Tab-separated table of C-alpha atoms and ligand atoms in Angstrom:
chain	number	residue	atom	x	y	z
A	233	MET	CA	5.375	1.666	33.634
A	234	ALA	CA	8.969	2.536	32.808
A	235	GLU	CA	9.562	-1.058	31.690
A	236	PHE	CA	6.838	-0.762	29.074
A	237	MET	CA	8.326	2.486	27.790
A	238	ASP	CA	11.805	0.958	27.657
A	239	LEU	CA	10.588	-1.971	25.630
A	240	GLU	CA	8.843	0.326	23.192
A	241	SER	CA	11.828	2.599	22.727
A	242	GLN	CA	14.061	-0.404	22.083
A	243	ASP	CA	11.831	-2.648	19.961
A	244	ALA	CA	8.772	-0.565	18.927
A	245	VAL	CA	6.616	-3.128	20.718
A	246	ARG	CA	3.926	-2.218	23.248
A	247	MET	CA	2.204	-5.076	25.063
A	248	PRO	CA	-0.512	-5.207	27.723
A	249	TRP	CA	1.630	-7.750	29.590
A	250	ASN	CA	5.376	-8.050	29.522
A	251	VAL	CA	5.254	-11.574	30.967
A	252	LEU	CA	3.604	-14.415	29.081
A	253	PRO	CA	1.358	-16.815	31.019
A	254	GLY	CA	3.121	-20.106	31.755
A	255	THR	CA	0.114	-22.426	31.600
A	256	LYS	CA	-3.155	-22.714	29.695
A	257	GLN	CA	-5.073	-21.920	32.881
A	258	GLU	CA	-3.087	-18.730	33.425
A	259	ALA	CA	-3.705	-17.749	29.817
A	260	ALA	CA	-7.443	-18.334	30.241
A	261	ASN	CA	-7.423	-16.175	33.388
A	262	CYS	CA	-6.000	-13.162	31.551
A	263	VAL	CA	-8.820	-10.635	31.295
A	264	VAL	CA	-6.796	-8.513	28.880
A	265	PRO	CA	-5.600	-10.739	26.011
A	266	ILE	CA	-1.938	-11.126	25.089
A	267	ALA	CA	-1.342	-8.814	22.163
A	268	SER	CA	1.158	-6.335	20.890
A	269	ILE	CA	1.119	-3.003	19.119
A	270	TYR	CA	4.024	-2.941	16.713
A	271	THR	CA	5.342	0.080	14.761
A	272	PRO	CA	7.415	-1.370	11.908
A	273	LEU	CA	9.097	1.875	10.838
A	274	LYS	CA	9.589	3.468	14.247
A	275	PRO	CA	12.769	5.536	13.962
A	276	PHE	CA	15.636	4.463	16.251
A	277	PRO	CA	18.437	7.038	16.264
A	278	ASN	CA	21.056	4.514	17.411
A	279	MET	CA	19.969	1.614	15.272
A	280	PRO	CA	22.893	-0.043	13.512
A	281	VAL	CA	22.399	-0.944	9.848
A	282	LEU	CA	24.221	-4.116	8.856
A	283	PRO	CA	25.394	-4.174	5.236
A	284	TYR	CA	24.503	-7.836	4.648
A	285	SER	CA	21.488	-10.171	4.715
A	286	PRO	CA	20.293	-11.795	7.944
A	287	LEU	CA	21.414	-15.309	8.784
A	288	ARG	CA	18.284	-17.439	8.962
A	289	CYS	CA	17.402	-20.699	10.671
A	290	ARG	CA	17.307	-23.521	8.118
A	291	ASN	CA	14.171	-24.900	9.648
A	292	CYS	CA	11.870	-21.954	10.492
A	293	ARG	CA	13.572	-19.007	8.720
A	294	SER	CA	13.942	-16.974	11.954
A	295	ALA	CA	16.929	-14.630	11.975
A	296	LEU	CA	19.981	-15.111	14.174
A	297	ASN	CA	19.394	-12.962	17.282
A	298	PRO	CA	20.765	-12.256	20.782
A	299	PHE	CA	18.575	-15.005	22.283
A	300	SER	CA	20.155	-17.714	20.126
A	301	ILE	CA	22.466	-20.110	21.960
A	302	VAL	CA	25.848	-20.066	20.258
A	303	ASP	CA	28.464	-22.794	20.441
A	304	PHE	CA	31.654	-20.976	19.471
A	305	LEU	CA	33.774	-24.123	19.375
A	306	SER	CA	31.749	-26.125	16.900
A	307	LYS	CA	30.429	-22.959	15.147
A	308	ILE	CA	26.794	-23.870	15.682
A	309	TRP	CA	23.817	-21.760	16.785
A	310	ILE	CA	20.539	-23.046	18.173
A	311	CYS	CA	17.381	-21.299	16.993
A	312	PRO	CA	15.469	-20.145	20.109
A	313	PHE	CA	12.115	-20.678	18.373
A	314	CYS	CA	12.324	-24.183	16.924
A	315	LEU	CA	15.529	-25.389	18.664
A	316	HIS	CA	17.067	-26.398	15.341
A	317	ARG	CA	20.892	-26.576	15.325
A	318	ASN	CA	22.340	-24.440	12.509
A	319	HIS	CA	25.925	-24.327	11.267
A	320	PHE	CA	27.471	-20.903	10.764
A	321	PRO	CA	28.457	-20.220	7.139
A	322	PRO	CA	32.206	-19.789	6.372
A	323	HIS	CA	32.214	-15.980	6.655
A	324	TYR	CA	31.134	-16.241	10.320
A	325	HIS	CA	34.074	-18.480	11.199
A	326	SER	CA	36.066	-15.852	13.048
A	327	ILE	CA	33.351	-15.350	15.686
A	328	SER	CA	34.168	-15.985	19.313
A	329	ASP	CA	33.024	-14.858	22.740
A	330	ASP	CA	34.814	-11.529	22.346
A	331	ASN	CA	34.305	-11.152	18.598
A	332	LEU	CA	30.534	-11.129	18.127
A	333	PRO	CA	28.667	-9.962	15.039
A	334	ALA	CA	26.342	-7.027	15.836
A	335	GLU	CA	23.171	-9.134	15.588
A	336	LEU	CA	24.308	-11.115	18.665
A	337	PHE	CA	24.884	-8.059	20.904
A	338	PRO	CA	22.387	-8.331	23.783
A	339	GLN	CA	21.097	-4.752	23.288
A	340	TYR	CA	20.311	-5.237	19.570
A	341	THR	CA	17.029	-7.110	19.879
A	342	THR	CA	15.898	-5.023	16.898
A	343	ILE	CA	18.330	-4.547	14.073
A	344	GLU	CA	18.234	-3.478	10.456
A	345	TYR	CA	19.848	-5.220	7.494
A	346	GLU	CA	20.538	-3.592	4.169
A	347	SER	CA	22.023	-6.014	1.725
A	348	PRO	CA	23.494	-4.322	-1.361
A	349	SER	CA	21.690	-6.669	-3.765
A	350	GLU	CA	18.265	-5.756	-2.402
A	351	LYS	CA	18.462	-2.016	-2.978
A	352	SER	CA	15.523	-1.011	-5.142
A	353	ALA	CA	16.354	0.507	-8.498
A	354	VAL	CA	12.771	1.411	-9.374
A	355	PRO	CA	11.823	4.978	-8.414
A	356	PRO	CA	8.518	5.710	-6.632
A	357	VAL	CA	5.464	5.937	-8.903
A	358	PHE	CA	2.489	8.287	-8.469
A	359	MET	CA	-0.674	7.793	-10.503
A	360	PHE	CA	-3.083	10.704	-10.042
A	361	VAL	CA	-6.727	9.749	-10.632
A	362	VAL	CA	-8.779	12.934	-10.788
A	363	ASP	CA	-12.553	13.375	-10.666
A	364	THR	CA	-13.863	16.085	-13.014
A	365	CYS	CA	-17.523	16.065	-11.908
A	366	MET	CA	-17.024	19.102	-9.715
A	367	ILE	CA	-17.734	22.807	-9.867
A	368	GLU	CA	-15.041	24.877	-11.591
A	369	GLU	CA	-13.878	26.370	-8.305
A	370	GLU	CA	-13.092	22.938	-6.815
A	371	ILE	CA	-11.298	21.827	-9.987
A	372	GLY	CA	-9.215	24.998	-9.718
A	373	PHE	CA	-8.155	24.181	-6.135
A	374	LEU	CA	-7.274	20.643	-7.129
A	375	LYS	CA	-5.272	21.751	-10.174
A	376	SER	CA	-3.059	24.002	-8.099
A	377	ALA	CA	-2.529	21.280	-5.456
A	378	LEU	CA	-1.543	18.783	-8.149
A	379	SER	CA	0.876	21.046	-9.978
A	380	GLN	CA	2.463	21.861	-6.615
A	381	ALA	CA	2.788	18.129	-5.908
A	382	VAL	CA	4.600	17.498	-9.195
A	383	GLY	CA	7.163	20.066	-8.095
A	384	LEU	CA	7.596	18.343	-4.713
A	385	VAL	CA	7.975	14.673	-5.696
A	386	PRO	CA	11.526	13.326	-6.120
A	387	GLU	CA	12.744	14.230	-9.616
A	388	ASN	CA	13.187	10.659	-10.771
A	389	SER	CA	9.753	9.472	-9.563
A	390	LEU	CA	7.347	8.413	-12.291
A	391	VAL	CA	4.070	10.289	-12.665
A	392	GLY	CA	0.888	9.396	-14.555
A	393	LEU	CA	-2.539	11.023	-14.924
A	394	ILE	CA	-6.062	9.662	-15.316
A	395	THR	CA	-9.146	11.881	-15.216
A	396	PHE	CA	-12.710	10.639	-15.027
A	397	GLY	CA	-16.348	11.644	-15.043
A	398	THR	CA	-18.823	9.918	-17.346
A	399	HIS	CA	-15.817	8.278	-19.028
A	400	VAL	CA	-12.275	7.447	-17.990
A	401	HIS	CA	-9.509	9.438	-19.702
A	402	VAL	CA	-5.973	8.049	-19.595
A	403	HIS	CA	-3.530	10.795	-20.568
A	404	GLU	CA	-0.528	9.823	-22.666
A	405	LEU	CA	1.860	12.350	-21.118
A	406	GLY	CA	4.808	11.072	-23.126
A	407	PHE	CA	3.268	11.874	-26.511
A	408	GLY	CA	4.765	15.348	-26.658
A	409	GLN	CA	3.357	17.417	-29.528
A	410	ILE	CA	-0.347	17.456	-28.654
A	411	PRO	CA	-2.360	16.212	-25.679
A	412	LYS	CA	-3.454	12.634	-26.335
A	413	VAL	CA	-5.946	10.595	-24.313
A	414	TYR	CA	-7.391	7.093	-24.342
A	415	VAL	CA	-11.058	7.038	-23.402
A	416	PHE	CA	-12.841	4.160	-21.664
A	417	LYS	CA	-16.568	3.828	-21.184
A	418	GLY	CA	-17.411	4.202	-17.510
A	419	SER	CA	-20.216	1.681	-17.356
A	420	LYS	CA	-18.471	-1.497	-18.440
A	421	GLU	CA	-15.801	-3.312	-16.460
A	422	LEU	CA	-12.836	-4.448	-18.555
A	423	THR	CA	-10.160	-7.070	-18.013
A	424	LYS	CA	-6.502	-6.130	-17.859
A	425	ASP	CA	-5.903	-7.456	-21.383
A	426	GLN	CA	-8.787	-5.429	-22.797
A	427	VAL	CA	-7.450	-2.277	-21.133
A	428	LEU	CA	-3.939	-2.847	-22.494
A	429	GLU	CA	-5.242	-3.770	-25.932
A	430	GLN	CA	-7.229	-0.533	-26.154
A	431	MET	CA	-4.184	1.503	-25.198
A	432	ASN	CA	-2.169	-0.002	-28.059
A	433	PHE	CA	0.196	-1.881	-25.804
A	434	PHE	CA	0.463	-4.681	-28.336
A	435	MET	CA	0.790	-2.634	-31.508
A	436	LYS	CA	4.526	-2.994	-32.147
A	437	LYS	CA	4.980	-6.229	-30.300
A	438	PRO	CA	2.081	-8.709	-30.220
A	439	LYS	CA	0.936	-9.944	-26.846
A	440	PRO	CA	2.708	-13.149	-25.843
A	441	SER	CA	0.266	-16.047	-26.043
A	442	ALA	CA	1.070	-17.247	-22.538
A	443	GLY	CA	2.093	-15.624	-19.276
A	444	VAL	CA	1.370	-12.161	-17.962
A	445	ILE	CA	2.582	-8.730	-18.970
A	446	ALA	CA	4.698	-7.483	-16.090
A	447	GLY	CA	6.938	-4.487	-16.580
A	448	VAL	CA	10.272	-4.273	-18.367
A	449	ARG	CA	11.266	-7.788	-17.404
A	450	ASP	CA	8.210	-9.417	-18.930
A	451	GLY	CA	6.985	-8.245	-22.274
A	452	LEU	CA	7.079	-4.440	-22.083
A	453	SER	CA	9.669	-2.029	-23.425
A	454	GLN	CA	10.747	1.007	-21.436
A	455	GLU	CA	9.402	3.038	-24.341
A	456	THR	CA	5.860	1.729	-23.932
A	457	ILE	CA	5.875	2.394	-20.195
A	458	ALA	CA	7.183	5.931	-20.762
A	459	ARG	CA	4.077	6.754	-22.785
A	460	PHE	CA	2.024	6.869	-19.576
A	461	LEU	CA	4.526	7.080	-16.719
A	462	LEU	CA	7.220	9.725	-16.995
A	463	PRO	CA	9.874	11.032	-14.609
A	464	ALA	CA	8.484	14.100	-12.820
A	465	SER	CA	11.303	16.283	-14.138
A	466	GLU	CA	10.405	15.409	-17.750
A	467	CYS	CA	6.627	15.572	-17.629
A	468	GLU	CA	6.099	18.689	-15.526
A	469	PHE	CA	5.337	20.776	-18.600
A	470	ALA	CA	3.063	18.204	-20.259
A	471	LEU	CA	1.213	17.536	-17.010
A	472	ASN	CA	0.757	21.208	-16.213
A	473	SER	CA	-0.610	21.931	-19.674
A	474	VAL	CA	-3.119	19.067	-19.348
A	475	LEU	CA	-4.114	20.351	-15.910
A	476	GLU	CA	-4.499	23.891	-17.234
A	477	GLU	CA	-6.914	22.684	-19.901
A	478	LEU	CA	-8.789	20.427	-17.497
A	479	GLN	CA	-12.486	21.225	-17.382
A	480	LYS	CA	-15.623	20.049	-15.713
A	481	ASP	CA	-17.031	16.812	-17.163
A	482	PRO	CA	-18.868	18.086	-20.284
A	483	TRP	CA	-21.802	15.642	-20.165
A	484	PRO	CA	-25.056	17.388	-19.230
A	485	VAL	CA	-26.602	16.673	-15.840
A	486	SER	CA	-30.267	17.514	-15.344
A	487	ALA	CA	-31.409	19.110	-12.100
A	488	ASP	CA	-33.026	15.945	-10.732
A	489	GLN	CA	-29.962	13.785	-11.384
A	490	ARG	CA	-26.543	13.207	-9.901
A	491	ALA	CA	-23.444	13.580	-12.079
A	492	THR	CA	-22.321	10.414	-13.873
A	493	ARG	CA	-19.155	9.483	-12.022
A	494	CYS	CA	-17.353	6.195	-12.739
A	495	THR	CA	-14.883	6.146	-9.840
A	496	GLY	CA	-14.620	2.339	-9.727
A	497	MET	CA	-13.838	2.020	-13.415
A	498	ALA	CA	-11.154	4.747	-13.211
A	499	LEU	CA	-9.453	3.016	-10.279
A	500	SER	CA	-9.622	-0.313	-12.046
A	501	VAL	CA	-7.977	1.099	-15.210
A	502	ALA	CA	-5.283	2.741	-13.044
A	503	ALA	CA	-4.606	-0.564	-11.260
A	504	HIS	CA	-4.344	-2.509	-14.536
A	505	LEU	CA	-2.037	0.088	-16.078
A	506	LEU	CA	0.305	0.044	-13.077
A	507	GLY	CA	0.088	-3.745	-12.920
A	508	ALA	CA	1.327	-3.975	-16.496
A	509	CYS	CA	3.986	-1.259	-16.261
A	510	VAL	CA	5.486	-1.344	-12.768
A	511	PRO	CA	4.403	-4.461	-10.834
A	512	GLY	CA	6.136	-4.993	-7.508
A	513	SER	CA	7.423	-1.421	-7.282
A	514	GLY	CA	6.360	1.233	-4.802
A	515	ALA	CA	3.469	2.750	-6.737
A	516	ARG	CA	0.582	4.753	-5.287
A	517	ILE	CA	-2.759	5.426	-6.918
A	518	MET	CA	-3.888	8.784	-5.559
A	519	ALA	CA	-7.603	9.254	-6.124
A	520	PHE	CA	-9.159	12.722	-5.814
A	521	VAL	CA	-12.895	12.349	-5.563
A	522	GLY	CA	-15.588	15.020	-5.303
A	523	GLY	CA	-18.752	12.955	-4.926
A	524	PRO	CA	-20.384	9.518	-4.935
A	525	SER	CA	-19.749	6.963	-7.670
A	526	THR	CA	-22.932	6.579	-9.731
A	527	GLU	CA	-21.800	4.653	-12.790
A	528	GLY	CA	-20.322	1.261	-13.595
A	529	PRO	CA	-18.615	-1.104	-11.162
A	530	GLY	CA	-18.398	0.131	-7.583
A	531	ALA	CA	-21.351	2.557	-7.873
A	532	ILE	CA	-22.853	3.344	-4.467
A	533	VAL	CA	-26.074	5.129	-5.455
A	534	SER	CA	-28.262	5.633	-8.524
A	535	LYS	CA	-28.199	8.775	-10.617
A	536	ILE	CA	-31.743	9.733	-9.647
A	537	MET	CA	-31.522	12.439	-7.026
A	538	SER	CA	-34.787	11.434	-5.324
A	539	GLU	CA	-33.174	8.136	-4.274
A	540	PRO	CA	-31.083	9.063	-1.232
A	541	ILE	CA	-27.560	7.781	-0.531
A	542	ARG	CA	-27.456	4.896	1.980
A	543	SER	CA	-27.260	6.038	5.597
A	544	HIS	CA	-25.761	4.373	8.674
A	545	LYS	CA	-29.231	3.037	9.416
A	546	ASP	CA	-29.535	1.456	5.956
A	547	LEU	CA	-26.155	-0.237	6.352
A	548	ASP	CA	-27.193	-1.425	9.807
A	549	LYS	CA	-30.456	-2.866	8.533
A	550	ASP	CA	-28.719	-4.255	5.450
A	551	SER	CA	-31.083	-2.354	3.178
A	552	ALA	CA	-28.533	-0.513	1.005
A	553	PRO	CA	-29.069	-2.023	-2.466
A	554	TYR	CA	-25.682	-1.035	-3.944
A	555	TYR	CA	-23.537	-1.708	-0.885
A	556	HIS	CA	-22.625	-5.393	-1.172
A	557	LYS	CA	-21.964	-5.252	-4.890
A	558	ALA	CA	-19.680	-2.235	-4.460
A	559	VAL	CA	-17.815	-3.790	-1.520
A	560	LYS	CA	-17.306	-6.943	-3.576
A	561	PHE	CA	-15.866	-4.899	-6.437
A	562	TYR	CA	-13.452	-2.990	-4.183
A	563	GLY	CA	-12.539	-6.255	-2.444
A	564	GLY	CA	-11.450	-7.592	-5.839
A	565	LEU	CA	-9.554	-4.379	-6.551
A	566	SER	CA	-7.761	-4.631	-3.193
A	567	LYS	CA	-6.640	-8.192	-3.993
A	568	LEU	CA	-5.282	-7.030	-7.345
A	569	LEU	CA	-3.426	-4.111	-5.743
A	570	VAL	CA	-1.972	-6.259	-2.954
A	571	HIS	CA	-0.775	-8.779	-5.528
A	572	GLN	CA	0.937	-5.980	-7.460
A	573	GLY	CA	2.261	-4.349	-4.279
A	574	HIS	CA	0.510	-1.035	-4.981
A	575	VAL	CA	-1.201	1.429	-2.647
A	576	LEU	CA	-4.539	3.243	-2.965
A	577	ASP	CA	-4.858	6.686	-1.337
A	578	LEU	CA	-8.225	8.419	-1.253
A	579	PHE	CA	-8.699	12.176	-1.034
A	580	ALA	CA	-12.421	12.775	-0.793
A	581	CYS	CA	-13.485	16.394	-0.657
A	582	ALA	CA	-17.220	17.044	-0.874
A	583	LEU	CA	-20.101	18.238	1.262
A	584	ASP	CA	-22.017	15.108	0.333
A	585	GLN	CA	-20.997	11.500	0.996
A	586	VAL	CA	-18.560	9.907	-1.451
A	587	GLY	CA	-18.735	6.240	-0.456
A	588	VAL	CA	-15.654	5.716	1.702
A	589	ALA	CA	-17.384	2.807	3.472
A	590	GLU	CA	-17.315	0.864	0.206
A	591	VAL	CA	-13.772	1.821	-0.905
A	592	LYS	CA	-12.377	1.364	2.606
A	593	ILE	CA	-11.294	-2.237	2.135
A	594	ALA	CA	-8.989	-1.364	-0.778
A	595	VAL	CA	-7.367	1.523	1.107
A	596	GLU	CA	-6.987	-0.439	4.339
A	597	ARG	CA	-5.531	-3.612	2.852
A	598	THR	CA	-2.960	-1.673	0.827
A	599	GLY	CA	-1.937	0.616	3.690
A	600	GLY	CA	-3.156	3.747	1.923
A	601	LEU	CA	-4.230	7.098	3.327
A	602	VAL	CA	-7.701	8.624	3.498
A	603	VAL	CA	-8.207	12.369	3.762
A	604	LEU	CA	-11.747	13.686	4.145
A	605	ALA	CA	-12.530	17.378	3.865
A	606	GLU	CA	-15.365	19.515	2.604
A	607	SER	CA	-13.402	21.205	-0.178
A	608	PHE	CA	-10.124	20.835	-2.076
A	609	GLY	CA	-9.487	24.437	-1.024
A	610	HIS	CA	-9.708	23.525	2.681
A	611	SER	CA	-6.487	23.484	4.689
A	612	VAL	CA	-7.229	19.914	5.861
A	613	PHE	CA	-6.738	18.693	2.311
A	614	LYS	CA	-4.008	21.122	1.262
A	615	ASP	CA	-1.795	20.574	4.315
A	616	SER	CA	-2.290	16.796	4.407
A	617	PHE	CA	-1.488	16.487	0.724
A	618	ARG	CA	1.681	18.547	1.079
A	619	ARG	CA	2.832	16.464	4.065
A	620	ILE	CA	2.850	13.350	1.888
A	621	PHE	CA	5.527	14.739	-0.388
A	622	GLN	CA	7.590	16.952	1.861
A	623	SER	CA	10.738	15.586	3.411
A	624	GLY	CA	12.131	16.643	6.745
A	625	ASP	CA	11.766	15.866	10.440
A	626	TYR	CA	7.996	15.600	10.329
A	627	ASP	CA	7.522	13.777	7.051
A	628	LEU	CA	5.450	10.613	6.946
A	629	GLY	CA	8.366	8.458	5.813
A	630	LEU	CA	6.198	6.653	3.292
A	631	SER	CA	7.589	3.260	2.367
A	632	SER	CA	6.334	0.437	0.253
A	633	ASN	CA	6.186	-3.298	-0.256
A	634	GLY	CA	6.816	-4.562	3.250
A	635	VAL	CA	6.240	-8.107	4.467
A	636	PHE	CA	5.436	-8.666	8.143
A	637	GLU	CA	6.167	-12.131	9.496
A	638	VAL	CA	5.627	-13.565	12.956
A	639	ASN	CA	7.636	-16.484	14.289
A	640	CYS	CA	7.211	-17.933	17.752
A	641	SER	CA	7.951	-21.029	19.757
A	642	LYS	CA	5.475	-23.884	19.525
A	643	ASP	CA	3.574	-23.006	22.721
A	644	VAL	CA	2.377	-19.705	21.278
A	645	LYS	CA	-0.221	-19.473	18.504
A	646	VAL	CA	-0.952	-16.511	16.249
A	647	GLN	CA	-4.602	-15.430	16.047
A	648	GLY	CA	-4.207	-12.612	13.561
A	649	VAL	CA	-3.359	-8.999	12.869
A	650	ILE	CA	-5.559	-5.920	13.052
A	651	GLY	CA	-4.115	-3.166	10.902
A	652	PRO	CA	-3.371	-1.852	7.417
A	653	CYS	CA	-2.078	-5.028	5.801
A	654	ALA	CA	-3.255	-8.038	3.808
A	655	SER	CA	-2.853	-11.733	4.582
A	656	LEU	CA	-0.259	-13.619	2.536
A	657	GLU	CA	-2.016	-16.850	3.510
A	658	LYS	CA	1.056	-18.510	4.958
A	659	LYS	CA	-0.634	-21.247	6.929
A	660	GLY	CA	1.149	-23.515	9.365
A	661	PRO	CA	1.210	-25.013	12.851
A	662	LEU	CA	1.695	-21.541	14.392
A	663	CYS	CA	-1.766	-20.372	13.274
A	664	SER	CA	-4.455	-20.423	15.934
A	665	GLU	CA	-7.939	-21.727	15.209
A	666	THR	CA	-9.379	-18.626	16.845
A	667	VAL	CA	-9.092	-15.808	14.327
A	668	VAL	CA	-8.794	-12.139	15.269
A	669	GLY	CA	-8.641	-9.652	12.377
A	670	GLN	CA	-6.726	-11.217	9.522
A	671	GLY	CA	-5.764	-14.654	10.751
A	672	ASN	CA	-4.924	-18.139	9.496
A	673	THR	CA	-1.524	-16.875	8.410
A	674	THR	CA	1.813	-15.868	9.912
A	675	ALA	CA	2.798	-13.459	7.114
A	676	TRP	CA	1.153	-10.276	5.896
A	677	LYS	CA	1.856	-7.896	3.046
A	678	MET	CA	2.113	-4.177	3.739
A	679	CYS	CA	1.969	-2.433	0.353
A	680	GLY	CA	2.293	0.978	1.965
A	681	LEU	CA	3.526	1.880	5.433
A	682	ASP	CA	4.657	4.989	7.261
A	683	LYS	CA	6.517	6.012	10.391
A	684	ALA	CA	3.473	6.803	12.522
B	160	ZN	ZN1	14.275	-22.107	13.796
């Protein structure tokens, strides 16, 4: 048992077997399959951080590691995976048996590189998407949690706010003098261009006829982005005054109806806005939802109260009329978010169901968090929400935009990954025909990941 523990404390890898079967027959005889639980961000107190980029095999892109065979005389290393012979670049020329670079030390089978050019300059981004179809008391709890959060996020992180009910309201926090919102109809799905057009993104500078709008580098000025996403230190006042004024969705709801709640549309607008302003940066959409979506794309139930929400039995029997359409919508949203490198977190606090089964795919593929509680005043929500922002020994260590790649020698095939990530569809001879979880690839995107 100790061996298993040792391996995990050195490499964050836990396997059912620490010896691989040597033949096909032996592999077939394994009752427990060969697999591995891997914790990408497991903290290692003694882990060295090398201030340069890894040296990679020219053939298979594997990094130089302690298992590589090194010929010090001719300055060549042999990749242990594909057996390709690689020449060392000039800056490795002083290596010898007693002058090894850290990545060749036998004990450093896991090592971290931090090349100066790769350091991210973009601060973290938080887009709060807030449901207003709730009783005043719940809105009150949520308001205080949100204004607390704005005080806890790193000062330079960008913050944006969208509220929704019957319609979607995008708040222009950077406008200053008076509160200003852009309103979208909840029932009709819009394309990214339509969303940007409506928010006057192309007023001063017409939309380029070709290509996509993608942040400061492609077509947007810092000024335009700062209308909706502001550093926390600058927008605290504006955000708090919007939150103070925030009221229950004003549209009347009769006693035999559910509130009109366009959750899907609000998330889609949030995704498009972030996709235009900060693609590829560590942005999180944090959705605070107090009930089921009943309007527009991603609705899970009708507004008529006498029609019950789908139950486990309905899903089992495939007799939930809204289910497949909603899952398809959130599947599309998850693809968009993965492409942009953004995370969806869901905080669902209600006594009734809110439709997590449908949204699940978007949260799971982007590595987001789900918190379920019965009220925004409940400690389950309040404590979990605070943990996301606090720093210290027990913080979650939230990180973003990871890529997980598997490389192995030709006798081993990769069946797939089960976990919070999305396939990057890197196909090749290493992919097995048998697929487990997300297979047919040897690389996966992890938009959001944490230490746990
Ligand atoms: Zn190689």
